[in-house]
Short mmCIF file of C-alpha atoms and ligand atoms in Angstrom, two decimals:
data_model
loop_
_atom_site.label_atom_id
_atom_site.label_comp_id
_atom_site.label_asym_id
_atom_site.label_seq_id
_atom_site.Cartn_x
_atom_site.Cartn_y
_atom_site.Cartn_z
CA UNK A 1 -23.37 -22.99 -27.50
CA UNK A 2 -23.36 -20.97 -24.35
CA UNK A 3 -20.06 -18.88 -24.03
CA UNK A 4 -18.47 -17.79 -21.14
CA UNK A 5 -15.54 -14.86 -20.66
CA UNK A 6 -12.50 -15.29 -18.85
CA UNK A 7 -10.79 -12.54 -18.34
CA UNK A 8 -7.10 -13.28 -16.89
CA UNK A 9 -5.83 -11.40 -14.22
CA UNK A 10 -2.24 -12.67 -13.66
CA UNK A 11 -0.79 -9.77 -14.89
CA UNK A 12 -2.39 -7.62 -12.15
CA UNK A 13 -4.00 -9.71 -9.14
CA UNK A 14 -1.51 -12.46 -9.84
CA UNK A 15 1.71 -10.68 -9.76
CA UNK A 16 0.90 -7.65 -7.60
CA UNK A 17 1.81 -9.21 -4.08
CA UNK A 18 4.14 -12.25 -6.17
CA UNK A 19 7.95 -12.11 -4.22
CA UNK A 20 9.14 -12.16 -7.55
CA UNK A 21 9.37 -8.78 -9.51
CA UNK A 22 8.72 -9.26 -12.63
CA UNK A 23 9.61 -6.55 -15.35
CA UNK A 24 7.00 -4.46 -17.36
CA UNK A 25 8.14 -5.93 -20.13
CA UNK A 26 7.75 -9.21 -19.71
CA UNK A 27 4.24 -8.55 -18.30
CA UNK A 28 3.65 -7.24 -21.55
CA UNK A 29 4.92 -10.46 -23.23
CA UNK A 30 2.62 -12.64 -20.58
CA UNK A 31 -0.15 -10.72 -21.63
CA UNK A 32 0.21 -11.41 -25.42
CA UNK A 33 0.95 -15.10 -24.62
CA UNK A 34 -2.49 -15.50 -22.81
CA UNK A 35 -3.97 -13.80 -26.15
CA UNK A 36 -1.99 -15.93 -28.14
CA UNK A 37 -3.79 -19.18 -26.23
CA UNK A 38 -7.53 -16.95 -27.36
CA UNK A 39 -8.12 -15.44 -23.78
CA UNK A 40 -10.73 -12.40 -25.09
CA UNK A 41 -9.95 -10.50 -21.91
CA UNK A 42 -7.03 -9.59 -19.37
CA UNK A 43 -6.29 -7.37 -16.90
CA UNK A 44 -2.96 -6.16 -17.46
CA UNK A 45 -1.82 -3.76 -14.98
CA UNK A 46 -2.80 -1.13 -12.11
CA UNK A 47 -2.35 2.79 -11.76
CA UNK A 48 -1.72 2.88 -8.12
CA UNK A 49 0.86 4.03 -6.29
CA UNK A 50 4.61 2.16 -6.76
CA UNK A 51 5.18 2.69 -3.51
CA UNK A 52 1.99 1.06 -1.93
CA UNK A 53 2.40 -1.61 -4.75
CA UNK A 54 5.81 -1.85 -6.06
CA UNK A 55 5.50 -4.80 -8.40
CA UNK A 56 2.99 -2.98 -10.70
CA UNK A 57 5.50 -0.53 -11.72
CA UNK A 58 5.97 0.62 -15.37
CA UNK A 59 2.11 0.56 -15.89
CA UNK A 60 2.13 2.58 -18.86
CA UNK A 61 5.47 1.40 -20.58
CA UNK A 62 3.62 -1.97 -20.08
CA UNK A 63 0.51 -0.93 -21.96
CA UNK A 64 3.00 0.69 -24.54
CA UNK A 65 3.77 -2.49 -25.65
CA UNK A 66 0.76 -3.88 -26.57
CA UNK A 67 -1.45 -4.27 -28.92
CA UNK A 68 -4.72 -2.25 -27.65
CA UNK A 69 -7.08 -3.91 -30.59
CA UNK A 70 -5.58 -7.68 -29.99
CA UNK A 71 -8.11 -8.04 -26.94
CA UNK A 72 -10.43 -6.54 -23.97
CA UNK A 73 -7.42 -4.84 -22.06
CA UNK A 74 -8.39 -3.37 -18.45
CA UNK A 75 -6.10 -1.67 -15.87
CA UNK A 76 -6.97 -1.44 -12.13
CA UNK A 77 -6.97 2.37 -11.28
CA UNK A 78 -7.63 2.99 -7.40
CA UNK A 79 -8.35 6.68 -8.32
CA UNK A 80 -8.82 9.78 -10.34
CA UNK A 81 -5.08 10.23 -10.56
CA UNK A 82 -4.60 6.88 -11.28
CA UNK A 83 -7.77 6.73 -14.41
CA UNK A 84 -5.91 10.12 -15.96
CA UNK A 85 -2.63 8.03 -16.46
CA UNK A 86 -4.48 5.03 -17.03
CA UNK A 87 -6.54 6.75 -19.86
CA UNK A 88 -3.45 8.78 -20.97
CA UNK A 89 -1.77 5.95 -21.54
CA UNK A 90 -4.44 4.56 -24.17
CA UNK A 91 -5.94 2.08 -21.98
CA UNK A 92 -9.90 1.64 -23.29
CA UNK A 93 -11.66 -0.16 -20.25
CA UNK A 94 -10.68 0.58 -16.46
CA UNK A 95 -11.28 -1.21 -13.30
CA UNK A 96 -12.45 0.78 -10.39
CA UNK A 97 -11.92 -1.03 -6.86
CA UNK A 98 -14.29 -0.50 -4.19
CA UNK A 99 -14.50 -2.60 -0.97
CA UNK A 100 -17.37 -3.62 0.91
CA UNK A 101 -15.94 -2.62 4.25
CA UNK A 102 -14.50 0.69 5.91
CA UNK A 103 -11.66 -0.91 6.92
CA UNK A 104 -11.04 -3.01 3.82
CA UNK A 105 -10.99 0.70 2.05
CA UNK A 106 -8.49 2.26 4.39
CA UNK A 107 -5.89 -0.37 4.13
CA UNK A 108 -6.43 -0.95 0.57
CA UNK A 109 -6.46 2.64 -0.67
CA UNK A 110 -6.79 4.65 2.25
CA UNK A 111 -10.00 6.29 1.94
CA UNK A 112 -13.26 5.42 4.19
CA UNK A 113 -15.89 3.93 2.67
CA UNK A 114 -18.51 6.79 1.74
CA UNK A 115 -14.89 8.50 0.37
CA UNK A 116 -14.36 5.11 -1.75
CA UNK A 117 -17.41 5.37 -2.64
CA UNK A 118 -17.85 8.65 -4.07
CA UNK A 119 -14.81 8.17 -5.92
CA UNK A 120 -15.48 5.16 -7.70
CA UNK A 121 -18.83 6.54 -8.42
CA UNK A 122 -17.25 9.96 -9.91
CA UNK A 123 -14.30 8.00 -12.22
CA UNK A 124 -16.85 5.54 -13.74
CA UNK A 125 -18.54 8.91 -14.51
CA UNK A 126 -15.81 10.37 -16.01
CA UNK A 127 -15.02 7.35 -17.79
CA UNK A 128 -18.36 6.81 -19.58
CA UNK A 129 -18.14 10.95 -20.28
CA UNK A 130 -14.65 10.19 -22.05
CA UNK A 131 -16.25 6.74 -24.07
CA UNK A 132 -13.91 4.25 -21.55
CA UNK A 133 -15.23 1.44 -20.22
CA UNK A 134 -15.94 1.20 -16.85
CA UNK A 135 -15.39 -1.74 -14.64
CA UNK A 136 -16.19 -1.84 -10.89
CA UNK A 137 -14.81 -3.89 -8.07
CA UNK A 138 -16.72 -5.19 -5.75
CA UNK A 139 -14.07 -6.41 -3.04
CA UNK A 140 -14.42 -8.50 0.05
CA UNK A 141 -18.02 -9.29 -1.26
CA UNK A 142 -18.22 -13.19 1.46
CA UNK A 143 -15.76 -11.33 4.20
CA UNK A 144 -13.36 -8.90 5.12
CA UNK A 145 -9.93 -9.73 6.49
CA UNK A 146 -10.95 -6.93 9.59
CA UNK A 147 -14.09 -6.86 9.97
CA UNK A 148 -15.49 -10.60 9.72
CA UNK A 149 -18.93 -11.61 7.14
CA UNK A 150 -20.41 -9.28 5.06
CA UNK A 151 -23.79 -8.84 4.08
CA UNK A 152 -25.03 -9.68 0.89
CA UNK A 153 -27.24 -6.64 0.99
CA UNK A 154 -24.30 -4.91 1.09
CA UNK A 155 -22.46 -6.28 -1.88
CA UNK A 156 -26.51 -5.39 -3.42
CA UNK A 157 -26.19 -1.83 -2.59
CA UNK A 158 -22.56 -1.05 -3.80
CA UNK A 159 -22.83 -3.32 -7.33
CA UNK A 160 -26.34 -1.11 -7.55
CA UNK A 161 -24.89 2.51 -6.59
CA UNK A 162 -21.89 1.47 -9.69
CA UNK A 163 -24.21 0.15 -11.97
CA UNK A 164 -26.49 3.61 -11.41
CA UNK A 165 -23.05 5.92 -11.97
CA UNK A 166 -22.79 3.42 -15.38
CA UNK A 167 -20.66 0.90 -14.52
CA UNK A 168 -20.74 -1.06 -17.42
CA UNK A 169 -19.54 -4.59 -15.56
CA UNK A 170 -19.59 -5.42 -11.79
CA UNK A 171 -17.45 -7.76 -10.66
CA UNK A 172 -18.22 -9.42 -7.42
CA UNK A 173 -14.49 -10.68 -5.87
CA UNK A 174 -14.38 -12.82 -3.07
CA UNK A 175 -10.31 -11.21 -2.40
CA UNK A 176 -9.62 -13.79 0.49
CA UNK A 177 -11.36 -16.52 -0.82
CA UNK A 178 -13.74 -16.75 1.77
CA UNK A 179 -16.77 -17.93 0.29
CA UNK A 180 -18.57 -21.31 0.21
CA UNK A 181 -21.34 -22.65 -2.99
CA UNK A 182 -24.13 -22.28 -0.16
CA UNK A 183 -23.33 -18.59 0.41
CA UNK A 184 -22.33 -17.96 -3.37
CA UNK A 185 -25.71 -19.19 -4.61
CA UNK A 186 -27.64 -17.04 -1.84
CA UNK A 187 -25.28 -14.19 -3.32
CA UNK A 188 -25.14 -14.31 -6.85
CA UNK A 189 -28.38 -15.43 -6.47
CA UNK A 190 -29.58 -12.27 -5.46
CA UNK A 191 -27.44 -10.22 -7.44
CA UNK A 192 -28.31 -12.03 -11.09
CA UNK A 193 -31.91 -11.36 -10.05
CA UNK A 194 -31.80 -7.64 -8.86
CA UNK A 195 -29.56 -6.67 -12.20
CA UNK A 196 -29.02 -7.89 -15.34
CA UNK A 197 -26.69 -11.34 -15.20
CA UNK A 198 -24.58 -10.60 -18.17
CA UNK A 199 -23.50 -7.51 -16.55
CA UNK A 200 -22.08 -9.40 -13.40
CA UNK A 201 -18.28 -11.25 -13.45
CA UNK A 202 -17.35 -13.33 -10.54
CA UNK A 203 -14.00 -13.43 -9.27
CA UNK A 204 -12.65 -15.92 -6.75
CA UNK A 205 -9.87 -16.67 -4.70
CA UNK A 206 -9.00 -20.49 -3.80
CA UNK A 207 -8.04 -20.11 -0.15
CA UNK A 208 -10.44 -23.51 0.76
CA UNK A 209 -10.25 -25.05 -2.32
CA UNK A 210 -13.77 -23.52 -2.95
CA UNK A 211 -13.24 -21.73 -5.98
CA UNK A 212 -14.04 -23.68 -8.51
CA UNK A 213 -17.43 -24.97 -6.31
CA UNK A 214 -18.11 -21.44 -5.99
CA UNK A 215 -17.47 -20.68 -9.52
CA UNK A 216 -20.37 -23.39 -10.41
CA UNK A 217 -22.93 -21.80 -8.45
CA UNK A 218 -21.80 -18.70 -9.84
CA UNK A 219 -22.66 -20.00 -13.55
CA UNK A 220 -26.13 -21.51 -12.42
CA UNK A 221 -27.03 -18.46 -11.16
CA UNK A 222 -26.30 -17.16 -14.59
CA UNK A 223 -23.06 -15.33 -14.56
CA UNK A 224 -20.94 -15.81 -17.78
CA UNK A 225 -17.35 -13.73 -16.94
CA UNK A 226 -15.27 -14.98 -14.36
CA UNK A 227 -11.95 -13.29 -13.78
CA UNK A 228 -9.18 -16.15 -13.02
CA UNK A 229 -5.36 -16.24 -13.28
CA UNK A 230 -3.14 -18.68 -15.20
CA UNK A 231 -1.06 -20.70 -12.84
CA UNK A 232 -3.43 -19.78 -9.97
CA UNK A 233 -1.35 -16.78 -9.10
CA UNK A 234 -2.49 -14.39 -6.94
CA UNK A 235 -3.38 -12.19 -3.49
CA UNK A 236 -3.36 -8.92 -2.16
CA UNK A 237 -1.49 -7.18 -0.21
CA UNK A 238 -3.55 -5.58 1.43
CA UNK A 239 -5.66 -8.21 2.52
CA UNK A 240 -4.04 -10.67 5.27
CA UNK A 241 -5.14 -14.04 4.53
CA UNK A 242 -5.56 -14.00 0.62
CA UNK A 243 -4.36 -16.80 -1.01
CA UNK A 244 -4.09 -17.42 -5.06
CA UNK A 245 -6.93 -16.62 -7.84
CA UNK A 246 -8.93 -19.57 -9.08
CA UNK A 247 -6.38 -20.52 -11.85
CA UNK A 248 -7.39 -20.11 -15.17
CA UNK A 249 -6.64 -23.68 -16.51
CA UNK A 250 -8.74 -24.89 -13.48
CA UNK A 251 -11.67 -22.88 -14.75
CA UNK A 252 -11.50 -23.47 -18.49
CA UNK A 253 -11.31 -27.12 -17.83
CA UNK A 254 -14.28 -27.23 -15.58
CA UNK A 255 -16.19 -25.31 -18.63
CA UNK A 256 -15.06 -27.05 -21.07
CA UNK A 257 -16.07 -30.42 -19.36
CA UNK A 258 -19.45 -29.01 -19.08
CA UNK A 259 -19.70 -28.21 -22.70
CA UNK A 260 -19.52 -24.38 -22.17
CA UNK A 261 -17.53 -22.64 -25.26
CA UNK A 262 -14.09 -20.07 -23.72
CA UNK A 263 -12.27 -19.84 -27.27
CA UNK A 264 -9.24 -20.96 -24.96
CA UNK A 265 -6.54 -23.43 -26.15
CA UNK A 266 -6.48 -25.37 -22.61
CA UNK A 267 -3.42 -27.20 -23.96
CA UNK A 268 -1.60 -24.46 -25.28
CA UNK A 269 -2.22 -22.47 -21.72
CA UNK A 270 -0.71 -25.35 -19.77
CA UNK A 271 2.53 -23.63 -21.84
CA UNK A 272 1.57 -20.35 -20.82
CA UNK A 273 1.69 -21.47 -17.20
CA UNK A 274 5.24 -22.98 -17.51
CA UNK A 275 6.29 -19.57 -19.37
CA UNK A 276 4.82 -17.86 -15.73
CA UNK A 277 6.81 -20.71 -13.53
CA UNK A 278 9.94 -19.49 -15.27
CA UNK A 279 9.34 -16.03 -14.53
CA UNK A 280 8.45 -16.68 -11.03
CA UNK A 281 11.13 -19.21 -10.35
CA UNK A 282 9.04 -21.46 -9.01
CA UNK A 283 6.49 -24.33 -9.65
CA UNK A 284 2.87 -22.93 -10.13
CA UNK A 285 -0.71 -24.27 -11.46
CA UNK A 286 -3.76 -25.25 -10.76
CA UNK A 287 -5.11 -28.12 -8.70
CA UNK A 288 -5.91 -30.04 -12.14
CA UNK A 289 -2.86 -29.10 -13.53
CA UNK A 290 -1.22 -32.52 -13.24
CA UNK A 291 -4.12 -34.31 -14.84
CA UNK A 292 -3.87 -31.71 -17.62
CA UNK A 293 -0.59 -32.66 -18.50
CA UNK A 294 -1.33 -35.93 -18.81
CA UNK A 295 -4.22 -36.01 -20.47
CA UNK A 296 -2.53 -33.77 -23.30
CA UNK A 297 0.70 -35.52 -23.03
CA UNK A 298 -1.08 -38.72 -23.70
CA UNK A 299 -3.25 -37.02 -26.65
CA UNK A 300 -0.15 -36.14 -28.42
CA UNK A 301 1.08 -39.51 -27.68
CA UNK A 302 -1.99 -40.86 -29.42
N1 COA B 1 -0.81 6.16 -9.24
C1 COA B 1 0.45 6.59 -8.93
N2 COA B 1 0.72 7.46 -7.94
C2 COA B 1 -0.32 7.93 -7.23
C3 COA B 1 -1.64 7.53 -7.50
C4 COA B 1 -1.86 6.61 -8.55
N3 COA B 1 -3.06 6.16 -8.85
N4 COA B 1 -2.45 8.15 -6.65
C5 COA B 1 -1.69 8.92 -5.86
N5 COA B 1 -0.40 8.77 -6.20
C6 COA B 1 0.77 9.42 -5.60
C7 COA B 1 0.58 10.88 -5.34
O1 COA B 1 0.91 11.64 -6.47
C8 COA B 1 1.53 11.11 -4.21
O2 COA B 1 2.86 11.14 -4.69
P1 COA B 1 4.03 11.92 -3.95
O3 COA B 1 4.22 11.25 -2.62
O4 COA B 1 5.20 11.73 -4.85
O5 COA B 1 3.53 13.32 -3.85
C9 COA B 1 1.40 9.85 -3.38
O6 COA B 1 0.96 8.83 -4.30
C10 COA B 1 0.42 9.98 -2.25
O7 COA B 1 -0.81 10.46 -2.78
P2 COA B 1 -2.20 10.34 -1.97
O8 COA B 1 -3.30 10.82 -2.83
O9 COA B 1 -2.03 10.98 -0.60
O10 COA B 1 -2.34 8.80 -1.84
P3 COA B 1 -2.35 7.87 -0.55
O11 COA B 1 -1.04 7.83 0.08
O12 COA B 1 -3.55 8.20 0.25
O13 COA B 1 -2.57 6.43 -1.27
C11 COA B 1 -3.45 5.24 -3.16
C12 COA B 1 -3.74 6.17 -2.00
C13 COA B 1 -4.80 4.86 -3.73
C14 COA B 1 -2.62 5.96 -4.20
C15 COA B 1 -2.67 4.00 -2.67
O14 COA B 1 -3.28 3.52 -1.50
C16 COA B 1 -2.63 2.91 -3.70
O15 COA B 1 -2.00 3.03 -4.74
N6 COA B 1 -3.28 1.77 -3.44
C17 COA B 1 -3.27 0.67 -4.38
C18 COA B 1 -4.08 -0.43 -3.85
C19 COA B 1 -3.97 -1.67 -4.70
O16 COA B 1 -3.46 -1.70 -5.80
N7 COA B 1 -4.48 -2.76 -4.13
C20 COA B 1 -4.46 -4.01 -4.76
C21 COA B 1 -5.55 -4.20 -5.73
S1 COA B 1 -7.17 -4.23 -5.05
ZN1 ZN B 2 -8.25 -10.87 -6.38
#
């Protein structure tokens, strides 16, 4: 049966810009629960800066406490300073974050584009020189919060240039959400047929309610990893506008009602998402998540 990879990203995206801090160590314990529920992948942390990003402190006591052979761990580094903790602390895959836009770059990790560019293009070097593997964002890939649409031959060019420094994975992200399924099929589209599909992950924000529309034209197109975040947590900073991820029980519900294997215990992740409300003190989920409930609630009734 066809199989497609989630990779959870509520430990990073999710709880990077959340108003609730939420220790290192009970990050760590999030991540194992979303393990626990058979998520193969997560993104667990970032190697940036506490003070641009406060919440993502204790990075490396985080990745202390895991278990670096339960699943495919990944870290968000935003630059060579932040790969050589990343890789000291024994992380095995990194995620490099390149924007489509000069001015997305500046705000988000104040470098210009070309300067973005050649350092993303020199880590995932130095990553595939060390045996890591490398990961690369493609940000803002519908629109930038500054400077409007972007091009799709853009998003071409930049997934090409990290592919050619050996980017293992690309991962188109629509950051603010901004996309529609007409302008994700022309995208992905294009991208599944100018490089190799299984190479590509789509990740999606839910500003419009489009994510999970968006998410379907990303899988006819042919892409099998999709980055999402339990509970639907999620935004930048750094980019005005962003609202949550496409939650994860959203996603692995759609696939699973279109006969497409995860490996995810959907019911046992609904748990996983009340475990997150209680660390962020408030009610989060999905836009399925009340039909979830009751549809387990009434299987274990049965
Ligand atoms: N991790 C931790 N600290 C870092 C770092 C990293 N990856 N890179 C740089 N620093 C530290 C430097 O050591 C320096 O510390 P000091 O003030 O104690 O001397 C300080 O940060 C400034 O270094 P500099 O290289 O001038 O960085 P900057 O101020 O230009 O900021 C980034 C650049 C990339 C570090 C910062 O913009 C950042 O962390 N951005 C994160 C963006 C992000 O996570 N966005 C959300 C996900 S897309
Ligand atoms: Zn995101």
């Amino acid at each position: 049966m066809d199989q497609v990879i989630v990779n959870d990203v509520a430990p990073r995206d999710g709880l990077q810009n959340d108003p609730a801090a939420v220790s290192a160590a009970d990050r760590a314990e999030l991540v194992n629960s979303l393990v626990d529920v058979g998520l193969p992948a997560v993104e667990v942390a970032s190697f940036v800066s506490p003070k641009a990003v406060p919440k993502m402190a204790g990075a490396a006591e985080l990745v202390a406490a895991l278990d670096l052979d339960r699943a495919d761990f990944s870290a968000l580094v935003p630059n060579r300073k932040g790969y050589e903790m990343a890789r000291a602390a024994g992380m095995r895959s990194v995620a490099l974050v390149l924007s489509a836009t000069e001015t997305m770059n500046r705000k988000n990790i104040n470098m210009g584009l070309d300067q973005a560019l050649a350092v993303c293009r020199e880590t995932v070097q130095q990553a595939c020189a060390d045996g890591l593997k490398a990961r690369a964002y493609v940000s803002v890939a519908f629109a930038c919060p500054f400077e409007g649409p972007v091009q799709d031959s853009q998003v071409e060019l930049l997934a090409g240039e990290m592919f050619a420094a050996g980017a293992q994975e690309v991962i188109i992200a629509d950051t603010i959400g901004a996309g529609n399924p007409l302008r994700a099929k022309q995208l992905f589209g294009r991208l599944a047929a100018a490089f190799d599909a299984a190479k590509l992950a789509a990740h999606l924000h839910d500003t419009r309610a489009l994510a999970l529309a968006n998410a379907w034209q990303a899988l006819e197109c042919g892409i099998r990893k999709f980055d999402a975040s339990a509970g639907g947590l999620g935004g930048c900073p750094f980019a005005p506008g962003a609202a949550g991820n496409l939650a994860t029980e959203d996603l692995v519900s759609l696939l699973h009602q279109a006969g497409l294997e995860t490996g995810i215990d959907l019911a046992a992740l609904l748990k996983v998402v009340g475990r997150i409300e209680s660390l962020v003190g408030r009610p989060v989920g999905g836009r399925a998540l009340p039909w979830l409930h009751r549809r387990f609630a009434n299987r274990e009734a049965a």
